[in-house]
JSON list of C-alpha atoms in Angstrom, two decimals:
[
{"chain": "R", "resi": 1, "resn": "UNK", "atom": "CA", "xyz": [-59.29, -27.46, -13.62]},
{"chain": "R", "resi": 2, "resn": "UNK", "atom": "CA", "xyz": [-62.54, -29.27, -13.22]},
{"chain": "R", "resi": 3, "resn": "UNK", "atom": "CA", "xyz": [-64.05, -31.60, -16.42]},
{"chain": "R", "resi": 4, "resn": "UNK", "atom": "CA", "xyz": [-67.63, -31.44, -16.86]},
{"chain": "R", "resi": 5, "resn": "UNK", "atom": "CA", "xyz": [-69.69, -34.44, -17.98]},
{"chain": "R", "resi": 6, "resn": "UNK", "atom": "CA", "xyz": [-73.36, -34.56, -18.82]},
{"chain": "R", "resi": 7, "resn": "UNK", "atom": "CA", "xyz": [-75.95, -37.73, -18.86]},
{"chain": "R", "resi": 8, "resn": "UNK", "atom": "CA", "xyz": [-75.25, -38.16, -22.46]},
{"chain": "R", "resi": 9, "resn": "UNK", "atom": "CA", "xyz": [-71.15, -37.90, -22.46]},
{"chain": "R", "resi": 10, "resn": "UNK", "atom": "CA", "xyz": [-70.50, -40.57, -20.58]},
{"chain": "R", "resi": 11, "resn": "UNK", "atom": "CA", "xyz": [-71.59, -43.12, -23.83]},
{"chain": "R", "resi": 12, "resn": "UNK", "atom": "CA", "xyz": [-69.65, -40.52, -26.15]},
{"chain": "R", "resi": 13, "resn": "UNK", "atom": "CA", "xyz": [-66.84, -42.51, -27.93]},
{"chain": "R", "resi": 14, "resn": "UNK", "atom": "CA", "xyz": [-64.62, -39.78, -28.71]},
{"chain": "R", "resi": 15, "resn": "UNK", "atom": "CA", "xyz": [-61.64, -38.83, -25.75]},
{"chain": "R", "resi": 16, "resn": "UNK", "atom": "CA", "xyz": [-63.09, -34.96, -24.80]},
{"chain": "R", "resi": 17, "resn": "UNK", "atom": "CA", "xyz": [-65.03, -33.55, -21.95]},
{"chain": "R", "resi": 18, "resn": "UNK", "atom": "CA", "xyz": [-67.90, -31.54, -22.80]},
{"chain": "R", "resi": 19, "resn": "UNK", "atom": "CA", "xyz": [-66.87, -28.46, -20.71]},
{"chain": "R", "resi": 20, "resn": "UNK", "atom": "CA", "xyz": [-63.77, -27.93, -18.81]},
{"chain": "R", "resi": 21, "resn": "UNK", "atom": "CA", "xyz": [-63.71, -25.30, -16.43]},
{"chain": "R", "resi": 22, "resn": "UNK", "atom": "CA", "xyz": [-60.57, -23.66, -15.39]},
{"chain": "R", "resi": 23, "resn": "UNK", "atom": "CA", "xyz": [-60.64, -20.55, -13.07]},
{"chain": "R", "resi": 24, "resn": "UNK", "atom": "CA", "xyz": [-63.61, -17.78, -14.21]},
{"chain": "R", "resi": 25, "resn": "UNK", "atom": "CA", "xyz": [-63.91, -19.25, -17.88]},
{"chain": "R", "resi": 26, "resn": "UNK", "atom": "CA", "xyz": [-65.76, -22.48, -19.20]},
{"chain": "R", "resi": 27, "resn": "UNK", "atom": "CA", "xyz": [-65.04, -24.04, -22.12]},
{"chain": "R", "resi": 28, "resn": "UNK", "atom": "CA", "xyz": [-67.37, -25.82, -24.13]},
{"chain": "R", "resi": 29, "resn": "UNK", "atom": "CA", "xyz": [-66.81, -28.83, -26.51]},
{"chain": "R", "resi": 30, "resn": "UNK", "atom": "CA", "xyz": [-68.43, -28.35, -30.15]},
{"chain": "R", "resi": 31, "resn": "UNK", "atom": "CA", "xyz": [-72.00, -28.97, -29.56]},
{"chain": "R", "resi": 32, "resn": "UNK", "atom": "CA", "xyz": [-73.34, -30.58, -32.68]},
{"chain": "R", "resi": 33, "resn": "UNK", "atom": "CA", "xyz": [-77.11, -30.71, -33.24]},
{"chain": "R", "resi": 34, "resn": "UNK", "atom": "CA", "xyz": [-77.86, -34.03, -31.83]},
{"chain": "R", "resi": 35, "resn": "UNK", "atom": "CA", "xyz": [-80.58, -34.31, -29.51]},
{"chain": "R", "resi": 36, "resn": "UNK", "atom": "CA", "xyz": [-78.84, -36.25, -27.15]},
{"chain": "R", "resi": 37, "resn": "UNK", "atom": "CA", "xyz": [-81.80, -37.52, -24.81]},
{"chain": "R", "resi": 38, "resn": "UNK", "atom": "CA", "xyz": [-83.14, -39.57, -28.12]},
{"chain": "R", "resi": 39, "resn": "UNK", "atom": "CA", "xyz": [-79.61, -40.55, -29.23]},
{"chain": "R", "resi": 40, "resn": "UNK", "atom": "CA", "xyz": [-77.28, -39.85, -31.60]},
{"chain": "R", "resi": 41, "resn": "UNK", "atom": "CA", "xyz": [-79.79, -38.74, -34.39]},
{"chain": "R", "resi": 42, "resn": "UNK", "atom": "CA", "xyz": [-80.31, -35.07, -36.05]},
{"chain": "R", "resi": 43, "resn": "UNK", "atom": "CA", "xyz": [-83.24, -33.27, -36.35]},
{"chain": "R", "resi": 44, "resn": "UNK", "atom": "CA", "xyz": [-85.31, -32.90, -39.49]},
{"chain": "R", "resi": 45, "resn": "UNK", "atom": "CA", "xyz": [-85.45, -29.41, -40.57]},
{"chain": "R", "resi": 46, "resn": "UNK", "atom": "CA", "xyz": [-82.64, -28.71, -42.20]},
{"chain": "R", "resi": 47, "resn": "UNK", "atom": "CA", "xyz": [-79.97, -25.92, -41.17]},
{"chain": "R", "resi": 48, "resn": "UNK", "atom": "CA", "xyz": [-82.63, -23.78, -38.96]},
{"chain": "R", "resi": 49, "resn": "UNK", "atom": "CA", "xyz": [-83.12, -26.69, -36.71]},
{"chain": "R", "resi": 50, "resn": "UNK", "atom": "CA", "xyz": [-80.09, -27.91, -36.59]},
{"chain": "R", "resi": 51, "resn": "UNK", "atom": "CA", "xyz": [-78.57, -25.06, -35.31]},
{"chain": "R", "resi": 52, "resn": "UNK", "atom": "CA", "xyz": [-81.31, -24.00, -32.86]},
{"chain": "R", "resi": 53, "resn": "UNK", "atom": "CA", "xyz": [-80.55, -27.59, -31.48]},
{"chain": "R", "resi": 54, "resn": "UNK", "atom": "CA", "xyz": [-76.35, -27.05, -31.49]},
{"chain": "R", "resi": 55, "resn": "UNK", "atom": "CA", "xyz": [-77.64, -23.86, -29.47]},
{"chain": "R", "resi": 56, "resn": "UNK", "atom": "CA", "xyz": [-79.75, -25.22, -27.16]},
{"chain": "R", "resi": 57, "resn": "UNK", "atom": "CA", "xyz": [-77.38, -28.07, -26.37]},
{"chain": "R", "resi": 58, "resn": "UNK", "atom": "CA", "xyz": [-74.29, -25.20, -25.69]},
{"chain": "R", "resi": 59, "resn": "UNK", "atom": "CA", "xyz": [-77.22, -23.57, -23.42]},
{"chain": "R", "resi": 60, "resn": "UNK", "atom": "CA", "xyz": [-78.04, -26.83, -21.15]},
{"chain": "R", "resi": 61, "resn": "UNK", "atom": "CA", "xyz": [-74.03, -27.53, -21.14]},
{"chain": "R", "resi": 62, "resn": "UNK", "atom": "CA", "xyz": [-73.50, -23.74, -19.77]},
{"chain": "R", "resi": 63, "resn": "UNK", "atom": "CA", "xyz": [-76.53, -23.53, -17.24]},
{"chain": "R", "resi": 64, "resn": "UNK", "atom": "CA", "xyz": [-75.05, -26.97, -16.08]},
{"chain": "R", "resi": 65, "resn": "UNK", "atom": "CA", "xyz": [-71.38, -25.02, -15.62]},
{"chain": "R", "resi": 66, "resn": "UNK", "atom": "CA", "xyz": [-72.91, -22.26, -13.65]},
{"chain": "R", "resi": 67, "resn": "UNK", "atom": "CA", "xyz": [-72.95, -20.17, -16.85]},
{"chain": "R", "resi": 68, "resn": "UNK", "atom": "CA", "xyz": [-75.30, -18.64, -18.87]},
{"chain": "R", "resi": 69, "resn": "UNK", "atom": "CA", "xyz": [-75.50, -17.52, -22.48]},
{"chain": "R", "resi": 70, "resn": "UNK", "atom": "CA", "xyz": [-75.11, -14.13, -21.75]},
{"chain": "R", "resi": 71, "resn": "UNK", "atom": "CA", "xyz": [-72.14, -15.35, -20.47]},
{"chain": "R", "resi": 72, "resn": "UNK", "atom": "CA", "xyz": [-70.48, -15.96, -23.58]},
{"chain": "R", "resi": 73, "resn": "UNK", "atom": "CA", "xyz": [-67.18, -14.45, -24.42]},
{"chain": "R", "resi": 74, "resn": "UNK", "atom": "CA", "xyz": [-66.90, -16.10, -28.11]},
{"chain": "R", "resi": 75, "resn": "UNK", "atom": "CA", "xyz": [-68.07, -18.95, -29.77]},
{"chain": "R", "resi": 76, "resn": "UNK", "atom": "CA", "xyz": [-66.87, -20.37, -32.97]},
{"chain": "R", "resi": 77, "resn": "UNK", "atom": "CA", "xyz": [-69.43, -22.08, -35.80]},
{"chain": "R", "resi": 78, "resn": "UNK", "atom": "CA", "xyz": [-68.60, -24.59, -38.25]},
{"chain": "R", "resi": 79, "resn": "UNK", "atom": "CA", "xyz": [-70.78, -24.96, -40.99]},
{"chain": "R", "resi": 80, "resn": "UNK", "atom": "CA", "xyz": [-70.70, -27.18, -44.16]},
{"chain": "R", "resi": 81, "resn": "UNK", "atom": "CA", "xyz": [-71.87, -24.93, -46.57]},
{"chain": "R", "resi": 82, "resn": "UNK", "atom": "CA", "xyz": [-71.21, -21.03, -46.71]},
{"chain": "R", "resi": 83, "resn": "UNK", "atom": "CA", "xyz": [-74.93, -20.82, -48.18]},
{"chain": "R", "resi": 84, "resn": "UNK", "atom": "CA", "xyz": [-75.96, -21.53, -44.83]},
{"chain": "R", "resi": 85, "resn": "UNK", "atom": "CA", "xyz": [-74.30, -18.20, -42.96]},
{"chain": "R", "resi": 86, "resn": "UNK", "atom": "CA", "xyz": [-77.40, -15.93, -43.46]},
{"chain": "R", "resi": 87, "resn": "UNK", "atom": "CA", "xyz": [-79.88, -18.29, -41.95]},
{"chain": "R", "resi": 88, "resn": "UNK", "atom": "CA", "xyz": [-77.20, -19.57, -38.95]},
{"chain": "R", "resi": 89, "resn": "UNK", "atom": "CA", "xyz": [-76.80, -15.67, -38.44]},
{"chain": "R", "resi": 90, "resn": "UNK", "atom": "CA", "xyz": [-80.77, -15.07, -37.76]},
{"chain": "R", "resi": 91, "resn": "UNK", "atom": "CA", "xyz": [-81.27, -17.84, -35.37]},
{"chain": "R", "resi": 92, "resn": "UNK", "atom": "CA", "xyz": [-77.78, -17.14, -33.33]},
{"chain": "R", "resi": 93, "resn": "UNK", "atom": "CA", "xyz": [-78.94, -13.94, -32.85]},
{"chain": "R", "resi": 94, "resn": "UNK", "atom": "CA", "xyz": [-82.64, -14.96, -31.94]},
{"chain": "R", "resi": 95, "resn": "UNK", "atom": "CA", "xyz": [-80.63, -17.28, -29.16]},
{"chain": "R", "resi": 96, "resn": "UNK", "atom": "CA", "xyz": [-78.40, -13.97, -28.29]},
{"chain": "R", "resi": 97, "resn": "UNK", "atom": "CA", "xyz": [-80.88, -11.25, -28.20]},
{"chain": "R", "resi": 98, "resn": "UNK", "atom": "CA", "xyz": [-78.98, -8.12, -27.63]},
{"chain": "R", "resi": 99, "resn": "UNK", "atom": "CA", "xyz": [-75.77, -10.04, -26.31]},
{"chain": "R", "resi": 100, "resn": "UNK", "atom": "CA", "xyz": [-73.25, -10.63, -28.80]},
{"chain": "R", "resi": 101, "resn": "UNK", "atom": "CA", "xyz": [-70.00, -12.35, -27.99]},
{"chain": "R", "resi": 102, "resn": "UNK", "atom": "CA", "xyz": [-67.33, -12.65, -30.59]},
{"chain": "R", "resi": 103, "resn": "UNK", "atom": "CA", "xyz": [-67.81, -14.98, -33.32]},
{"chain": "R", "resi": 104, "resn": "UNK", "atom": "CA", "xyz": [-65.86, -17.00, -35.89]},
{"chain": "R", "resi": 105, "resn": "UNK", "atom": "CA", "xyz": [-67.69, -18.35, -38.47]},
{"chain": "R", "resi": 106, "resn": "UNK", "atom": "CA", "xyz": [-65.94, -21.38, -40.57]},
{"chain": "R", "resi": 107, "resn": "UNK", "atom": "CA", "xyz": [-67.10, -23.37, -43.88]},
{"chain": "R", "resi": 108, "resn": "UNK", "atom": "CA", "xyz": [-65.89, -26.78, -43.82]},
{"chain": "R", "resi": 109, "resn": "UNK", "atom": "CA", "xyz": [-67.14, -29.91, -45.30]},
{"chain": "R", "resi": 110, "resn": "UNK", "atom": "CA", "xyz": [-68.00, -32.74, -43.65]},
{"chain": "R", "resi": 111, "resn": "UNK", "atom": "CA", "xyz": [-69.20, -32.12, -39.83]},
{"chain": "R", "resi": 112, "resn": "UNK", "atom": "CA", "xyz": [-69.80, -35.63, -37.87]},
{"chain": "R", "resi": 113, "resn": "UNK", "atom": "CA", "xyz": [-72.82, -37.96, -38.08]},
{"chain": "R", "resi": 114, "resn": "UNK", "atom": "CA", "xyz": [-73.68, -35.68, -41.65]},
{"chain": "R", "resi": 115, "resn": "UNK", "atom": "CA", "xyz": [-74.12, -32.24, -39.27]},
{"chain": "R", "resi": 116, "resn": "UNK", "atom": "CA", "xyz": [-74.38, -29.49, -41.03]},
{"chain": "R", "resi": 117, "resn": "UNK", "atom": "CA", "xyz": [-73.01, -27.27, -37.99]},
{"chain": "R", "resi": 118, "resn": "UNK", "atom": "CA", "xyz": [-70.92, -27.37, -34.97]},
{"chain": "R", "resi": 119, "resn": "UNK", "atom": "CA", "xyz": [-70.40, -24.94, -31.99]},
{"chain": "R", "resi": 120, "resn": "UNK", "atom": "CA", "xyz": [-68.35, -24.30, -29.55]},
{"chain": "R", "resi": 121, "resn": "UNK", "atom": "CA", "xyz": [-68.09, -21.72, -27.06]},
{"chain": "R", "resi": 122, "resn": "UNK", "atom": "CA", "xyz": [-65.97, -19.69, -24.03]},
{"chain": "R", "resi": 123, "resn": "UNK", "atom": "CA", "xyz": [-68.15, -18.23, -21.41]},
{"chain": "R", "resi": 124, "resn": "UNK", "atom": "CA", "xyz": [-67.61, -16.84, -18.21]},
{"chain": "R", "resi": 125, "resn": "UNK", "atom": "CA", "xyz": [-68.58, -18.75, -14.89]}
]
């Protein structure tokens, strides 16, 4: 089992690895939409860029792994508001393209630092 950092984990607080990656699979940590070379801040923009952020974060975390998106097996998206699904949908599968892993989707309330989405993912190495 090997724990993957990034430049920006090691001042995370919280007790997690970004990735871990155990035999063929990775696993990524939730990737919230925090542009992480700026700080801990989210982007103006509302859901759209916020998750096109959450996306390109799981991206730089993968290529790091020796993974790709294409790569993924399933992901799983946390949202705050159900309202938001229909809008998530579009950009995921603008990230995607023709690839399309499995996919949970779940509503919850409150996401960290006010987020209005998480993701996480399990990809292939």
């Amino acid at each position: 089992m090997k724990m993957v950092s990034t430049p920006y984990s090691l001042q995370s607080k919280g007790h997690y690895s970004p990735a871990v990656i155990h035999g063929d699979l990775v696993y990524v940590s939730g990737q919230l939409p925090i542009n992480y070379a700026v700080g801990e801040t989210l982007p103006a923009g509302g859901i759209e860029e916020q998750t096109r952020v959450a996306l390109k974060n799981l991206d730089d975390i993968l290529k790091q792994c020796g993974s790709y998106k294409q790569q993924v097996l399933k992901t799983t998206v946390y949202i705050s508001d159900i309202t938001y699904w229909s809008a998530v949908n579009e950009i995921y599968r603008e990230f995607f393209g023709d690839h399309k892993p499995s996919r949970t989707i779940v509503p919850t309330n409150t996401l960290h630092f006010g987020a209005l989405i998480e993701i996480d993912a399990i990809a292939a190495c």
